[in-house]
PDB file of C-alpha atoms in Angstrom:
ATOM      1  CA  UNK A   1     -35.520 -40.651-170.907  1.00  0.00           C
ATOM      2  CA  UNK A   2     -37.955 -42.071-168.256  1.00  0.00           C
ATOM      3  CA  UNK A   3     -40.101 -39.085-166.645  1.00  0.00           C
ATOM      4  CA  UNK A   4     -40.350 -37.976-163.277  1.00  0.00           C
ATOM      5  CA  UNK A   5     -42.826 -39.108-161.233  1.00  0.00           C
ATOM      6  CA  UNK A   6     -44.585 -38.015-157.729  1.00  0.00           C
ATOM      7  CA  UNK A   7     -45.500 -40.725-155.478  1.00  0.00           C
ATOM      8  CA  UNK A   8     -48.875 -39.141-153.812  1.00  0.00           C
ATOM      9  CA  UNK A   9     -49.588 -37.516-157.196  1.00  0.00           C
ATOM     10  CA  UNK A  10     -49.012 -40.400-159.517  1.00  0.00           C
ATOM     11  CA  UNK A  11     -51.658 -42.744-156.844  1.00  0.00           C
ATOM     12  CA  UNK A  12     -55.812 -42.476-157.436  1.00  0.00           C
ATOM     13  CA  UNK A  13     -57.610 -39.865-154.787  1.00  0.00           C
ATOM     14  CA  UNK A  14     -58.778 -42.993-153.002  1.00  0.00           C
ATOM     15  CA  UNK A  15     -55.802 -44.523-152.398  1.00  0.00           C
ATOM     16  CA  UNK A  16     -53.802 -41.334-151.943  1.00  0.00           C
ATOM     17  CA  UNK A  17     -56.145 -40.742-148.819  1.00  0.00           C
ATOM     18  CA  UNK A  18     -55.941 -43.997-147.104  1.00  0.00           C
ATOM     19  CA  UNK A  19     -52.308 -43.809-147.389  1.00  0.00           C
ATOM     20  CA  UNK A  20     -52.478 -40.440-146.223  1.00  0.00           C
ATOM     21  CA  UNK A  21     -54.115 -41.377-143.155  1.00  0.00           C
ATOM     22  CA  UNK A  22     -51.023 -43.171-142.389  1.00  0.00           C
ATOM     23  CA  UNK A  23     -48.798 -39.799-142.369  1.00  0.00           C
ATOM     24  CA  UNK A  24     -46.988 -38.029-139.837  1.00  0.00           C
ATOM     25  CA  UNK A  25     -45.256 -34.949-140.624  1.00  0.00           C
ATOM     26  CA  UNK A  26     -41.698 -34.250-139.311  1.00  0.00           C
ATOM     27  CA  UNK A  27     -39.137 -31.938-139.988  1.00  0.00           C
ATOM     28  CA  UNK A  28     -35.078 -31.973-140.174  1.00  0.00           C
ATOM     29  CA  UNK A  29     -33.252 -28.593-140.032  1.00  0.00           C
ATOM     30  CA  UNK A  30     -30.217 -28.344-142.516  1.00  0.00           C
ATOM     31  CA  UNK A  31     -27.919 -30.676-142.147  1.00  0.00           C
ATOM     32  CA  UNK A  32     -29.258 -33.103-140.193  1.00  0.00           C
ATOM     33  CA  UNK A  33     -27.937 -36.987-141.004  1.00  0.00           C
ATOM     34  CA  UNK A  34     -31.493 -38.677-141.910  1.00  0.00           C
ATOM     35  CA  UNK A  35     -30.796 -41.855-142.768  1.00  0.00           C
ATOM     36  CA  UNK A  36     -26.862 -43.835-143.203  1.00  0.00           C
ATOM     37  CA  UNK A  37     -25.996 -46.644-145.057  1.00  0.00           C
ATOM     38  CA  UNK A  38     -26.433 -50.192-143.968  1.00  0.00           C
ATOM     39  CA  UNK A  39     -29.432 -49.105-141.340  1.00  0.00           C
ATOM     40  CA  UNK A  40     -32.661 -49.985-140.845  1.00  0.00           C
ATOM     41  CA  UNK A  41     -35.352 -49.206-143.737  1.00  0.00           C
ATOM     42  CA  UNK A  42     -38.581 -48.657-142.115  1.00  0.00           C
ATOM     43  CA  UNK A  43     -40.135 -45.409-142.780  1.00  0.00           C
ATOM     44  CA  UNK A  44     -40.435 -43.818-146.042  1.00  0.00           C
ATOM     45  CA  UNK A  45     -40.797 -39.815-146.571  1.00  0.00           C
ATOM     46  CA  UNK A  46     -42.483 -37.816-149.376  1.00  0.00           C
ATOM     47  CA  UNK A  47     -41.058 -34.555-148.951  1.00  0.00           C
ATOM     48  CA  UNK A  48     -43.038 -31.490-148.919  1.00  0.00           C
ATOM     49  CA  UNK A  49     -40.495 -28.743-148.977  1.00  0.00           C
ATOM     50  CA  UNK A  50     -36.201 -28.438-148.456  1.00  0.00           C
ATOM     51  CA  UNK A  51     -34.098 -30.249-150.743  1.00  0.00           C
ATOM     52  CA  UNK A  52     -32.756 -33.717-149.649  1.00  0.00           C
ATOM     53  CA  UNK A  53     -28.634 -35.285-150.885  1.00  0.00           C
ATOM     54  CA  UNK A  54     -28.663 -38.670-151.164  1.00  0.00           C
ATOM     55  CA  UNK A  55     -25.108 -40.218-150.055  1.00  0.00           C
ATOM     56  CA  UNK A  56     -22.570 -42.622-151.170  1.00  0.00           C
ATOM     57  CA  UNK A  57     -19.194 -42.584-148.467  1.00  0.00           C
ATOM     58  CA  UNK A  58     -16.367 -43.417-150.830  1.00  0.00           C
ATOM     59  CA  UNK A  59     -13.618 -43.452-147.971  1.00  0.00           C
ATOM     60  CA  UNK A  60     -14.023 -43.112-144.165  1.00  0.00           C
ATOM     61  CA  UNK A  61     -13.764 -39.038-144.702  1.00  0.00           C
ATOM     62  CA  UNK A  62     -15.512 -38.511-147.862  1.00  0.00           C
ATOM     63  CA  UNK A  63     -19.108 -38.739-149.362  1.00  0.00           C
ATOM     64  CA  UNK A  64     -20.662 -38.012-152.643  1.00  0.00           C
ATOM     65  CA  UNK A  65     -23.647 -36.946-152.983  1.00  0.00           C
ATOM     66  CA  UNK A  66     -25.650 -39.376-156.132  1.00  0.00           C
ATOM     67  CA  UNK A  67     -28.722 -37.905-155.967  1.00  0.00           C
ATOM     68  CA  UNK A  68     -30.494 -33.967-154.933  1.00  0.00           C
ATOM     69  CA  UNK A  69     -34.398 -35.289-153.715  1.00  0.00           C
ATOM     70  CA  UNK A  70     -37.156 -31.868-153.752  1.00  0.00           C
ATOM     71  CA  UNK A  71     -40.935 -31.033-153.005  1.00  0.00           C
ATOM     72  CA  UNK A  72     -43.202 -34.225-153.897  1.00  0.00           C
ATOM     73  CA  UNK A  73     -39.757 -36.046-154.409  1.00  0.00           C
ATOM     74  CA  UNK A  74     -39.733 -39.981-152.644  1.00  0.00           C
ATOM     75  CA  UNK A  75     -37.301 -40.361-149.772  1.00  0.00           C
ATOM     76  CA  UNK A  76     -36.960 -43.850-149.611  1.00  0.00           C
ATOM     77  CA  UNK A  77     -37.286 -47.095-151.106  1.00  0.00           C
ATOM     78  CA  UNK A  78     -35.183 -49.440-149.098  1.00  0.00           C
ATOM     79  CA  UNK A  79     -37.955 -50.427-146.546  1.00  0.00           C
ATOM     80  CA  UNK A  80     -39.804 -52.273-149.574  1.00  0.00           C
ATOM     81  CA  UNK A  81     -37.334 -54.784-150.332  1.00  0.00           C
ATOM     82  CA  UNK A  82     -35.238 -57.768-148.427  1.00  0.00           C
ATOM     83  CA  UNK A  83     -32.888 -56.590-146.555  1.00  0.00           C
ATOM     84  CA  UNK A  84     -34.696 -53.745-145.172  1.00  0.00           C
ATOM     85  CA  UNK A  85     -31.634 -51.282-145.063  1.00  0.00           C
ATOM     86  CA  UNK A  86     -30.432 -48.731-146.561  1.00  0.00           C
ATOM     87  CA  UNK A  87     -28.215 -48.539-149.589  1.00  0.00           C
ATOM     88  CA  UNK A  88     -27.424 -44.823-149.560  1.00  0.00           C
ATOM     89  CA  UNK A  89     -27.727 -42.262-146.271  1.00  0.00           C
ATOM     90  CA  UNK A  90     -29.239 -38.804-146.572  1.00  0.00           C
ATOM     91  CA  UNK A  91     -28.212 -35.755-145.157  1.00  0.00           C
ATOM     92  CA  UNK A  92     -30.688 -32.884-145.173  1.00  0.00           C
ATOM     93  CA  UNK A  93     -29.335 -29.874-147.239  1.00  0.00           C
ATOM     94  CA  UNK A  94     -31.659 -27.679-146.476  1.00  0.00           C
ATOM     95  CA  UNK A  95     -34.023 -27.165-143.674  1.00  0.00           C
ATOM     96  CA  UNK A  96     -36.990 -29.560-144.756  1.00  0.00           C
ATOM     97  CA  UNK A  97     -40.087 -30.476-144.432  1.00  0.00           C
ATOM     98  CA  UNK A  98     -41.660 -33.800-145.219  1.00  0.00           C
ATOM     99  CA  UNK A  99     -44.548 -36.274-144.529  1.00  0.00           C
ATOM    100  CA  UNK A 100     -43.537 -39.992-142.770  1.00  0.00           C
ATOM    101  CA  UNK A 101     -44.842 -43.252-142.929  1.00  0.00           C
ATOM    102  CA  UNK A 102     -44.469 -46.251-140.701  1.00  0.00           C
ATOM    103  CA  UNK A 103     -43.066 -49.381-143.364  1.00  0.00           C
ATOM    104  CA  UNK A 104     -44.818 -52.219-141.727  1.00  0.00           C
ATOM    105  CA  UNK A 105     -48.112 -49.751-141.448  1.00  0.00           C
ATOM    106  CA  UNK A 106     -47.716 -49.116-144.941  1.00  0.00           C
ATOM    107  CA  UNK A 107     -47.643 -52.575-145.607  1.00  0.00           C
ATOM    108  CA  UNK A 108     -50.141 -53.886-144.051  1.00  0.00           C
ATOM    109  CA  UNK A 109     -52.368 -51.348-145.308  1.00  0.00           C
ATOM    110  CA  UNK A 110     -51.332 -53.036-149.015  1.00  0.00           C
ATOM    111  CA  UNK A 111     -52.426 -56.003-147.737  1.00  0.00           C
ATOM    112  CA  UNK A 112     -56.340 -54.680-147.754  1.00  0.00           C
ATOM    113  CA  UNK A 113     -55.409 -53.127-150.944  1.00  0.00           C
ATOM    114  CA  UNK A 114     -54.278 -54.787-153.305  1.00  0.00           C
ATOM    115  CA  UNK A 115     -54.533 -51.956-155.692  1.00  0.00           C
ATOM    116  CA  UNK A 116     -52.812 -49.924-153.719  1.00  0.00           C
ATOM    117  CA  UNK A 117     -49.825 -52.342-152.984  1.00  0.00           C
ATOM    118  CA  UNK A 118     -49.341 -52.486-157.176  1.00  0.00           C
ATOM    119  CA  UNK A 119     -49.893 -48.373-157.979  1.00  0.00           C
ATOM    120  CA  UNK A 120     -47.328 -48.101-154.967  1.00  0.00           C
ATOM    121  CA  UNK A 121     -44.927 -50.611-156.479  1.00  0.00           C
ATOM    122  CA  UNK A 122     -44.962 -49.383-159.832  1.00  0.00           C
ATOM    123  CA  UNK A 123     -45.220 -46.019-158.115  1.00  0.00           C
ATOM    124  CA  UNK A 124     -42.116 -46.587-156.547  1.00  0.00           C
ATOM    125  CA  UNK A 125     -40.335 -48.928-160.071  1.00  0.00           C
ATOM    126  CA  UNK A 126     -41.048 -46.383-161.732  1.00  0.00           C
ATOM    127  CA  UNK A 127     -38.863 -43.292-159.803  1.00  0.00           C
ATOM    128  CA  UNK A 128     -36.015 -45.907-160.156  1.00  0.00           C
ATOM    129  CA  UNK A 129     -35.701 -46.337-163.067  1.00  0.00           C
ATOM    130  CA  UNK A 130     -36.053 -42.486-163.695  1.00  0.00           C
ATOM    131  CA  UNK A 131     -33.006 -42.026-160.571  1.00  0.00           C
ATOM    132  CA  UNK A 132     -30.973 -44.967-162.594  1.00  0.00           C
ATOM    133  CA  UNK A 133     -31.257 -43.092-166.013  1.00  0.00           C
ATOM    134  CA  UNK A 134     -30.212 -40.153-164.555  1.00  0.00           C
ATOM    135  CA  UNK A 135     -27.398 -41.684-162.453  1.00  0.00           C
ATOM    136  CA  UNK A 136     -25.998 -43.238-165.259  1.00  0.00           C
ATOM    137  CA  UNK A 137     -26.764 -39.915-167.915  1.00  0.00           C
ATOM    138  CA  UNK A 138     -24.180 -38.023-164.549  1.00  0.00           C
ATOM    139  CA  UNK A 139     -21.488 -41.294-164.808  1.00  0.00           C
ATOM    140  CA  UNK A 140     -21.224 -41.267-168.803  1.00  0.00           C
ATOM    141  CA  UNK A 141     -20.792 -37.375-168.782  1.00  0.00           C
ATOM    142  CA  UNK A 142     -17.752 -37.629-165.781  1.00  0.00           C
ATOM    143  CA  UNK A 143     -16.404 -41.000-168.314  1.00  0.00           C
ATOM    144  CA  UNK A 144     -16.420 -38.245-170.928  1.00  0.00           C
ATOM    145  CA  UNK A 145     -15.253 -35.080-169.034  1.00  0.00           C
ATOM    146  CA  UNK A 146     -12.493 -37.655-167.639  1.00  0.00           C
ATOM    147  CA  UNK A 147     -11.751 -39.021-171.676  1.00  0.00           C
ATOM    148  CA  UNK A 148     -11.095 -35.193-173.018  1.00  0.00           C
ATOM    149  CA  UNK A 149      -9.249 -34.454-170.242  1.00  0.00           C
ATOM    150  CA  UNK A 150      -6.330 -37.445-170.764  1.00  0.00           C
ATOM    151  CA  UNK A 151      -6.436 -36.768-174.179  1.00  0.00           C
TER     152      UNK A 151
END
């Protein structure tokens, strides 16, 4: 299994400082919807404290939590890939404090500092690979439990 990485600690100090110059501190109260699937993905966050649930709408009345994120975790990656729309929804599971980054500003910074761009894309890719593995493991566990119950 891939190792979970934290975006800010994956960046070398000079690139971290450059990125943090664009950060804005924000907070979300418990149960706040941070974004909805299909919405415009024009920013991302690094969680400082609290917990966020990534959700998928299964029916018109039911959402399923697909991942839980906490301190140091990246929230939002859809800003990096066309069509720049959220693939999931996100909800504050508890009060959340986070650093918010405007995607356009970060992309301009990456154009000025290609090393930051490469490291940022690689880090996001590693984070996505880890989340995919974790999700696959959960699905296999549910499948196995379902098969046992069906016997």
